[in-house]
Amino acid sequence: MSNDEPAFAQPARREFLRKSLTLIPVATLASTGMGSVVLAETAKPADPSPAAAPEQGRARAYQPTFFTAEEWAFISAAVAVLIPSDALGPGAAEAGVPEFIDRQLNTRYGSGGLWYMQGPFRPDAPAELGYQLKLSPQEIYRLGIQETDAWCQAQWGKPFAELGPAQQQQALEALDSGQAALASVPAVTFFAMLWLNTREGFFSDPLHGGNQGLAGWKLIGFPGARADFMDWVERDERYPFPPVSISGERG
């Protein structure tokens, strides 16, 4: 593995993301082992790539309303490692996933208003019994980012956003495996929520802030909010029309 480029950034991203589209219910957050899965998948041969990388683009300007400047730097850096930009197209940062996460944390989801949040809390209970922490998603992100930055400071003398690509990858792997000991929130829970929300933002309809330019849909050939494409479902052919968002934006 290169010291300069994280394994997340290897060009098997298209195949890995196709396999990871099923979103984990938030109520079953636990250690997902997704870091090791990403590394395993990205070690495989990539799909044929275009002769030249397409123009990557940039996410639109956005002022976060939940995240502080330091938290925003962490989120922007972390999602760029999880779904990087490459020859296949824009990554999570360019597709506006940080905006998606920030906006979602200002909803009832972020405050825990959609969950049962009363005790007793049994963090060691089986995942099928549902979410077992007293922390809302807002609190998980706030504490998780703060304590991950502190862990990175202890390891390398810098917060996560200021680390090099290889160290950022190591930090995310440590969260995913639970090797990074966070004081207030389980590291695996924080990583699982970050990875879940990153995928949600990358493949959501653009009206929610992520998937800008329909980058995620174009990556996997998803037609989006077209009225009818069922006659193509069983064909072993690439869908010939561009994706369309709920707002009418076309990819």
Short mmCIF file of C-alpha atoms in Angstrom, two decimals:
data_model
loop_
_atom_site.label_atom_id
_atom_site.label_comp_id
_atom_site.label_asym_id
_atom_site.label_seq_id
_atom_site.Cartn_x
_atom_site.Cartn_y
_atom_site.Cartn_z
CA MET A 1 0.00 0.00 0.00
CA SER A 2 1.40 3.39 -0.97
CA ASN A 3 2.34 5.79 1.80
CA ASP A 4 0.98 8.66 -0.28
CA GLU A 5 -2.41 7.39 -1.39
CA PRO A 6 -5.01 5.67 0.81
CA ALA A 7 -6.33 2.31 -0.31
CA PHE A 8 -9.81 3.90 -0.30
CA ALA A 9 -8.66 5.85 -3.36
CA GLN A 10 -7.78 2.87 -5.54
CA PRO A 11 -9.90 2.73 -8.72
CA ALA A 12 -12.18 -0.19 -7.78
CA ARG A 13 -14.55 2.42 -6.34
CA ARG A 14 -17.31 1.78 -8.88
CA GLU A 15 -17.59 -1.94 -8.09
CA PHE A 16 -17.34 -1.40 -4.35
CA LEU A 17 -20.04 1.27 -4.31
CA ARG A 18 -22.34 -0.93 -6.37
CA LYS A 19 -22.02 -3.60 -3.71
CA SER A 20 -22.54 -1.18 -0.84
CA LEU A 21 -25.77 0.52 -1.91
CA THR A 22 -27.96 -1.20 0.68
CA LEU A 23 -28.03 1.31 3.53
CA ILE A 24 -27.70 0.02 7.08
CA PRO A 25 -30.67 0.99 9.29
CA VAL A 26 -29.42 3.51 11.84
CA ALA A 27 -31.06 1.47 14.61
CA THR A 28 -28.59 -1.37 13.96
CA LEU A 29 -25.40 0.74 14.11
CA ALA A 30 -22.53 -1.34 15.41
CA SER A 31 -19.06 -2.34 14.25
CA THR A 32 -19.45 -2.79 10.52
CA GLY A 33 -15.94 -3.80 9.55
CA MET A 34 -16.37 -1.54 6.56
CA GLY A 35 -12.76 -0.35 6.64
CA SER A 36 -11.44 -3.83 6.02
CA VAL A 37 -14.09 -4.41 3.34
CA VAL A 38 -13.07 -1.23 1.53
CA LEU A 39 -9.44 -2.31 1.60
CA ALA A 40 -10.32 -5.77 0.32
CA GLU A 41 -12.47 -4.46 -2.50
CA THR A 42 -10.04 -1.80 -3.62
CA ALA A 43 -7.29 -4.38 -3.91
CA LYS A 44 -9.18 -6.06 -6.78
CA PRO A 45 -8.66 -5.12 -10.45
CA ALA A 46 -10.58 -2.04 -11.47
CA ASP A 47 -13.15 -1.69 -14.21
CA PRO A 48 -11.72 -0.31 -17.46
CA SER A 49 -11.21 3.42 -17.01
CA PRO A 50 -11.65 6.18 -19.56
CA ALA A 51 -8.55 7.29 -21.39
CA ALA A 52 -8.59 10.58 -19.52
CA ALA A 53 -10.16 11.56 -16.21
CA PRO A 54 -13.26 13.74 -16.55
CA GLU A 55 -13.31 17.20 -15.05
CA GLN A 56 -13.92 16.69 -11.36
CA GLY A 57 -15.89 19.84 -10.56
CA ARG A 58 -16.44 21.31 -7.13
CA ALA A 59 -19.29 21.34 -4.65
CA ARG A 60 -21.33 24.53 -4.59
CA ALA A 61 -20.55 27.15 -1.98
CA TYR A 62 -22.23 26.34 1.33
CA GLN A 63 -22.05 27.78 4.83
CA PRO A 64 -22.57 25.04 7.45
CA THR A 65 -25.23 25.74 10.04
CA PHE A 66 -24.55 22.83 12.40
CA PHE A 67 -20.83 22.12 12.13
CA THR A 68 -18.19 24.49 13.46
CA ALA A 69 -15.29 25.41 11.17
CA GLU A 70 -13.12 22.68 12.72
CA GLU A 71 -15.88 20.07 12.44
CA TRP A 72 -16.57 21.11 8.84
CA ALA A 73 -12.88 20.59 7.99
CA PHE A 74 -13.03 17.10 9.54
CA ILE A 75 -16.18 16.08 7.65
CA SER A 76 -14.92 17.44 4.34
CA ALA A 77 -11.64 15.54 4.72
CA ALA A 78 -13.23 12.31 5.97
CA VAL A 79 -15.81 11.91 3.20
CA ALA A 80 -13.09 12.64 0.63
CA VAL A 81 -11.20 9.60 1.92
CA LEU A 82 -14.29 7.37 2.09
CA ILE A 83 -15.45 8.15 -1.47
CA PRO A 84 -12.58 9.82 -3.31
CA SER A 85 -12.54 11.64 -6.61
CA ASP A 86 -10.86 9.67 -9.37
CA ALA A 87 -10.97 8.92 -13.09
CA LEU A 88 -14.50 7.54 -12.69
CA GLY A 89 -15.90 10.84 -11.49
CA PRO A 90 -16.29 13.22 -8.54
CA GLY A 91 -16.02 11.95 -4.99
CA ALA A 92 -18.15 12.66 -1.93
CA ALA A 93 -16.59 16.06 -1.20
CA GLU A 94 -17.12 17.31 -4.77
CA ALA A 95 -20.67 15.93 -4.77
CA GLY A 96 -21.67 17.98 -1.70
CA VAL A 97 -21.89 15.18 0.87
CA PRO A 98 -20.66 17.49 3.69
CA GLU A 99 -23.61 19.80 2.92
CA PHE A 100 -25.99 16.82 3.01
CA ILE A 101 -24.74 15.72 6.42
CA ASP A 102 -24.84 19.24 7.86
CA ARG A 103 -28.42 19.74 6.68
CA GLN A 104 -29.57 16.36 7.97
CA LEU A 105 -28.18 17.09 11.43
CA ASN A 106 -30.47 20.12 11.63
CA THR A 107 -33.55 17.92 11.18
CA ARG A 108 -35.43 15.72 13.66
CA TYR A 109 -33.08 12.93 12.62
CA GLY A 110 -30.14 14.93 13.94
CA SER A 111 -31.75 15.66 17.29
CA GLY A 112 -32.90 12.07 17.75
CA GLY A 113 -36.53 13.11 17.38
CA LEU A 114 -37.26 10.14 15.13
CA TRP A 115 -35.93 7.57 17.60
CA TYR A 116 -36.98 6.22 20.97
CA MET A 117 -34.38 7.90 23.20
CA GLN A 118 -35.47 6.86 26.71
CA GLY A 119 -33.62 4.40 28.94
CA PRO A 120 -32.66 1.88 29.95
CA PHE A 121 -29.61 2.00 27.67
CA ARG A 122 -27.80 -1.28 27.06
CA PRO A 123 -24.85 -0.60 24.70
CA ASP A 124 -23.79 -4.26 24.74
CA ALA A 125 -27.20 -5.56 23.66
CA PRO A 126 -27.50 -7.38 20.29
CA ALA A 127 -27.88 -5.03 17.32
CA GLU A 128 -31.31 -6.40 16.46
CA LEU A 129 -32.66 -4.84 19.66
CA GLY A 130 -32.14 -1.39 18.17
CA TYR A 131 -30.13 1.69 19.00
CA GLN A 132 -28.86 1.53 22.58
CA LEU A 133 -27.09 4.82 23.26
CA LYS A 134 -28.43 7.99 24.88
CA LEU A 135 -26.62 10.12 22.29
CA SER A 136 -28.41 11.76 19.37
CA PRO A 137 -26.73 11.88 15.94
CA GLN A 138 -25.81 15.51 16.64
CA GLU A 139 -24.03 14.44 19.81
CA ILE A 140 -22.34 11.48 18.14
CA TYR A 141 -20.87 13.74 15.46
CA ARG A 142 -19.86 16.50 17.86
CA LEU A 143 -18.20 14.17 20.36
CA GLY A 144 -16.86 11.81 17.71
CA ILE A 145 -15.12 14.56 15.75
CA GLN A 146 -13.71 16.22 18.86
CA GLU A 147 -12.35 12.99 20.29
CA THR A 148 -11.05 11.69 16.96
CA ASP A 149 -9.14 14.94 16.50
CA ALA A 150 -7.72 14.52 19.99
CA TRP A 151 -6.72 10.93 19.18
CA CYS A 152 -5.02 12.10 15.97
CA GLN A 153 -3.22 14.83 17.91
CA ALA A 154 -1.88 12.20 20.31
CA GLN A 155 -0.79 9.93 17.45
CA TRP A 156 0.61 12.42 14.94
CA GLY A 157 0.52 15.88 16.49
CA LYS A 158 -2.20 17.19 14.15
CA PRO A 159 -6.02 17.09 13.91
CA PHE A 160 -7.52 14.75 11.32
CA ALA A 161 -8.06 17.38 8.61
CA GLU A 162 -4.36 18.35 8.65
CA LEU A 163 -3.02 14.80 8.29
CA GLY A 164 -1.69 13.30 5.09
CA PRO A 165 -3.85 10.83 3.10
CA ALA A 166 -2.19 7.70 4.51
CA GLN A 167 -2.60 8.89 8.11
CA GLN A 168 -6.23 9.89 7.49
CA GLN A 169 -6.88 6.40 6.21
CA GLN A 170 -5.20 4.87 9.24
CA ALA A 171 -7.34 7.02 11.52
CA LEU A 172 -10.59 5.92 9.84
CA GLU A 173 -9.48 2.28 9.98
CA ALA A 174 -8.78 2.70 13.69
CA LEU A 175 -12.30 4.08 14.22
CA ASP A 176 -13.88 1.26 12.23
CA SER A 177 -11.97 -1.46 14.08
CA GLY A 178 -12.42 0.14 17.50
CA GLN A 179 -8.65 0.49 17.98
CA ALA A 180 -9.07 4.24 18.47
CA ALA A 181 -10.33 4.64 22.03
CA LEU A 182 -12.81 7.51 22.27
CA ALA A 183 -14.01 8.56 25.71
CA SER A 184 -17.65 9.50 25.12
CA VAL A 185 -18.85 7.60 22.05
CA PRO A 186 -17.89 4.16 20.72
CA ALA A 187 -15.49 4.66 17.81
CA VAL A 188 -17.24 1.99 15.74
CA THR A 189 -20.59 3.73 16.20
CA PHE A 190 -19.19 7.07 15.09
CA PHE A 191 -17.53 5.53 12.03
CA ALA A 192 -20.64 3.52 11.11
CA MET A 193 -22.82 6.65 11.21
CA LEU A 194 -20.27 8.66 9.21
CA TRP A 195 -20.01 5.93 6.56
CA LEU A 196 -23.78 5.46 6.40
CA ASN A 197 -24.47 9.19 6.03
CA THR A 198 -21.70 9.53 3.44
CA ARG A 199 -23.31 6.90 1.25
CA GLU A 200 -26.75 8.39 1.80
CA GLY A 201 -25.49 11.81 0.74
CA PHE A 202 -23.65 10.48 -2.30
CA PHE A 203 -26.71 8.62 -3.63
CA SER A 204 -29.55 10.86 -2.39
CA ASP A 205 -31.62 13.09 -4.61
CA PRO A 206 -29.70 16.37 -5.07
CA LEU A 207 -32.50 18.38 -3.44
CA HIS A 208 -31.16 17.12 -0.08
CA GLY A 209 -27.76 18.71 -0.69
CA GLY A 210 -25.64 15.75 -1.78
CA ASN A 211 -25.18 13.97 -5.11
CA GLN A 212 -24.58 17.36 -6.74
CA GLY A 213 -24.37 17.10 -10.50
CA LEU A 214 -25.99 13.67 -9.98
CA ALA A 215 -22.44 12.35 -9.53
CA GLY A 216 -23.44 9.26 -7.54
CA TRP A 217 -26.23 8.28 -9.92
CA LYS A 218 -24.06 8.73 -12.98
CA LEU A 219 -21.34 6.61 -11.37
CA ILE A 220 -23.61 3.57 -11.06
CA GLY A 221 -25.95 4.24 -14.01
CA PHE A 222 -29.04 4.91 -11.87
CA PRO A 223 -31.81 6.70 -13.85
CA GLY A 224 -33.09 8.69 -10.87
CA ALA A 225 -36.64 10.06 -10.75
CA ARG A 226 -37.66 9.11 -14.26
CA ALA A 227 -41.33 8.24 -14.58
CA ASP A 228 -40.75 4.83 -16.13
CA PHE A 229 -37.66 2.72 -16.73
CA MET A 230 -38.98 -0.70 -15.71
CA ASP A 231 -38.70 -2.09 -19.23
CA TRP A 232 -34.92 -1.75 -18.90
CA VAL A 233 -34.58 -3.51 -15.54
CA GLU A 234 -34.19 -7.03 -16.91
CA ARG A 235 -32.03 -6.09 -19.88
CA ASP A 236 -28.35 -6.81 -19.78
CA GLU A 237 -27.66 -3.36 -21.23
CA ARG A 238 -26.59 0.02 -19.97
CA TYR A 239 -29.51 2.42 -19.50
CA PRO A 240 -29.08 4.91 -22.37
CA PHE A 241 -30.59 8.05 -20.82
CA PRO A 242 -29.09 10.41 -18.21
CA PRO A 243 -30.38 10.48 -14.61
CA VAL A 244 -33.04 12.99 -13.57
CA SER A 245 -33.57 14.44 -10.10
CA ILE A 246 -36.94 15.20 -8.47
CA SER A 247 -36.38 18.88 -9.30
CA GLY A 248 -35.90 18.06 -12.99
CA GLU A 249 -32.11 18.45 -13.04
CA ARG A 250 -30.53 16.14 -15.59
CA GLY A 251 -27.13 14.54 -15.38
#
